[in-house]
Every structure is written in structure tokens, then in C-alpha cells.
mmCIF file of C-alpha atoms in Angstrom:
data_model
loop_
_atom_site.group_PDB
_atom_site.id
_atom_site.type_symbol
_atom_site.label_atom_id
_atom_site.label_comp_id
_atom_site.label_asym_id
_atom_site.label_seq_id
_atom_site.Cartn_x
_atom_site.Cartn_y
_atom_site.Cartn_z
ATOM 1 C CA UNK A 1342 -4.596 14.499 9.711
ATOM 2 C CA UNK A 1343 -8.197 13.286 8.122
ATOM 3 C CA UNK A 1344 -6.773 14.187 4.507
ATOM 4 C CA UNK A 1345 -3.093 12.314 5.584
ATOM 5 C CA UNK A 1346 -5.194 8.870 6.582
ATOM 6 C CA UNK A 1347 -7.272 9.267 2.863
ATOM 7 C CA UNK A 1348 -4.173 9.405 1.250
ATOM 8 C CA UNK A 1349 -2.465 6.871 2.956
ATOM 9 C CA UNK A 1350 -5.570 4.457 2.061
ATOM 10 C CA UNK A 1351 -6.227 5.236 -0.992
ATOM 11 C CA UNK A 1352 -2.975 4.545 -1.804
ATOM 12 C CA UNK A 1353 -2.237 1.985 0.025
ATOM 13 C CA UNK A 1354 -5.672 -0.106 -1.794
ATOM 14 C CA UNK A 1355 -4.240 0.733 -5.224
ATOM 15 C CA UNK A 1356 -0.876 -0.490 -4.734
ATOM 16 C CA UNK A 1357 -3.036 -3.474 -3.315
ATOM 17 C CA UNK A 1358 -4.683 -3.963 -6.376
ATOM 18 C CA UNK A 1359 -2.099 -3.016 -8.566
ATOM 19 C CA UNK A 1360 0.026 -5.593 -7.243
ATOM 20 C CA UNK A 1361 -2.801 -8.270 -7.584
ATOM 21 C CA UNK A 1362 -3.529 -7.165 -11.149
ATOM 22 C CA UNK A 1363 0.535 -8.329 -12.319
ATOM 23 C CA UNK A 1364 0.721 -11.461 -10.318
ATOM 24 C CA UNK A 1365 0.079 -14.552 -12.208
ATOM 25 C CA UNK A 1366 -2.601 -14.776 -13.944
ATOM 26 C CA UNK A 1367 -1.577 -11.731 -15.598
ATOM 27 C CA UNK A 1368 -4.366 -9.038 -15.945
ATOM 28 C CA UNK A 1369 -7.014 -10.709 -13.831
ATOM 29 C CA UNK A 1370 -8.046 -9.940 -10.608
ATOM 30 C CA UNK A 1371 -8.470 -13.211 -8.849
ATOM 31 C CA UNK A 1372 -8.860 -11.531 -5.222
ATOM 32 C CA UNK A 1373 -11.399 -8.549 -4.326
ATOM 33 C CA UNK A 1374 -10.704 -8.638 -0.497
ATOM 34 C CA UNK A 1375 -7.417 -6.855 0.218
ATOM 35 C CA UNK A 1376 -6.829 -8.759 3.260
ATOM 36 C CA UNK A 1377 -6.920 -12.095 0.596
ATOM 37 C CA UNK A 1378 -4.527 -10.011 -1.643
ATOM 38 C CA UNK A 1379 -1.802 -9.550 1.231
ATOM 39 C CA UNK A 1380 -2.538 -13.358 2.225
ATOM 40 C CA UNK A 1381 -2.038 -14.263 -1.483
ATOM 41 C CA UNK A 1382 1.697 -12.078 -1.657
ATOM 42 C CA UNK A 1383 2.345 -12.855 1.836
ATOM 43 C CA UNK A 1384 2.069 -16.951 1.333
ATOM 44 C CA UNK A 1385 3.940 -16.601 -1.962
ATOM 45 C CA UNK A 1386 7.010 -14.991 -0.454
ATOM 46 C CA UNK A 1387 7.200 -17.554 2.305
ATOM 47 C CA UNK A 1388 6.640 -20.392 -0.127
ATOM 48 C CA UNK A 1389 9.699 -18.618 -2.034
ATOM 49 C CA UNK A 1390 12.312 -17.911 0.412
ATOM 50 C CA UNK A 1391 10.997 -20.465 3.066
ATOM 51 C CA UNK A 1392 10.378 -18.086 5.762
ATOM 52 C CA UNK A 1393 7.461 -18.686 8.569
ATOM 53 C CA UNK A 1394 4.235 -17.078 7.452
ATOM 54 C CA UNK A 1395 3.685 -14.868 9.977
ATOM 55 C CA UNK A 1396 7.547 -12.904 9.058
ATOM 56 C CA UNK A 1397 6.347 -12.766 5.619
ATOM 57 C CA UNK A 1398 2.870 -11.118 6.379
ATOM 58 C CA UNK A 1399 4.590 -8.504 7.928
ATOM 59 C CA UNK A 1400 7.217 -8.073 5.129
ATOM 60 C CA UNK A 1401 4.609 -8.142 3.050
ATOM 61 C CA UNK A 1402 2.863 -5.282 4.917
ATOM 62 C CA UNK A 1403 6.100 -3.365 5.046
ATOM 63 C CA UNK A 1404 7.246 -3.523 1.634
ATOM 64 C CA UNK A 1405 3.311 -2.655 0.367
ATOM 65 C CA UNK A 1406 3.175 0.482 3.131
ATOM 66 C CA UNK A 1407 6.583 2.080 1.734
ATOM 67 C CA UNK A 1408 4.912 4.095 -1.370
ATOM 68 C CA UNK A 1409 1.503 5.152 0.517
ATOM 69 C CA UNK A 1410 4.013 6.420 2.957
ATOM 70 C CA UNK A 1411 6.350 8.166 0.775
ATOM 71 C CA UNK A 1412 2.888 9.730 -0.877
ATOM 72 C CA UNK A 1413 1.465 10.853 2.374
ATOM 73 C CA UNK A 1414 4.885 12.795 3.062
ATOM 74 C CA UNK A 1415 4.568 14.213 -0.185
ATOM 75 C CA UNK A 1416 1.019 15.654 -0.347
ATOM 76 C CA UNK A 1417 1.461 16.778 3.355
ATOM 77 C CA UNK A 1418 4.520 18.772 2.165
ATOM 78 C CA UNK A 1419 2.619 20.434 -0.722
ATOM 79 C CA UNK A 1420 -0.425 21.578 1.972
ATOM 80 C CA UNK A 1421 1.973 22.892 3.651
ATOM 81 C CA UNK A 1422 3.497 24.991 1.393
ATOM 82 C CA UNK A 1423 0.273 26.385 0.255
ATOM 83 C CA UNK A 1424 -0.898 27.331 2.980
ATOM 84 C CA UNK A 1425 2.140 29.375 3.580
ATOM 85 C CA UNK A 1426 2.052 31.162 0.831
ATOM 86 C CA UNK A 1427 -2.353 31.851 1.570
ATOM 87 C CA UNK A 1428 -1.627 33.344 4.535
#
């Protein structure tokens, strides 16, 4: 459970970052707070598509929380597995 919520965290920040590091201005991280980072993506999709702010926050959240998730399945498979086969 402990290890699940490091992975999903870790992951989660460096998808953060990652995604902050490609936005305009390319290769500069403008943003060190990752709650500013999901404001920053958040605000740009509603200024986009023209949806309220608080729908785009949480689309936001969503669409950054897919791959930590995916990960987190992942890793929790592969424990799983070996400790099968220990045992």
C-alpha cells in the first residue's frame, strides 16, 4: 500500500514536471510548485476550448493521473508475482 502511494507520487510529480518542461517556453521550467503547474495546464485548456475553470482543473487532474495510475497497476502486478514465486 506504502510502496503503491510512492509510486503513484513519484510519478505523478514527474509527469508534472515533464509536462511543464514542453509547454511554451520550451525547455524552461517557469513553475516549481506543482499545484502552479496544474493551474498553469488547467487555465490553458479552459482558455482553449472555453470551458469553466473549475471542469478544466479536474480534466486536467484526470488526464495527468492516467499514467501514475497505469504505473501503480503495473509495479503492483510485478510484487506480486515475485512474491509468488519467493514463497
Amino acid at each position: 500500500m506504502f510502496r503503491s502511494l510512492i509510486v503513484f507520487a513519484l510519478t505523478f510529480l514527474l509527469v508534472i514536471f515533464g509536462l511543464e518542461y514542453i509547454m511554451p517556453p520550451f525547455g524552461m521550467i517557469m513553475y516549481l510548485n506543482p499545484i502552479e503547474i496544474v493551474g498553469s495546464i488547467a487555465y490553458s485548456i479552459a482558455y482553449v476550448t472555453g470551458m469553466h475553470v473549475k471542469l478544466s482543473i479536474f480534466l486536467a487532474i484526470v488526464s495527468i493521473s492516467i499514467f501514475p495510475l497505469i504505473m501503480v497497476i503495473i509495479v503492483n502486478r510485478i510484487c506480486k508475482k515475485k512474491k509468488k514465486r519467493r514463497f
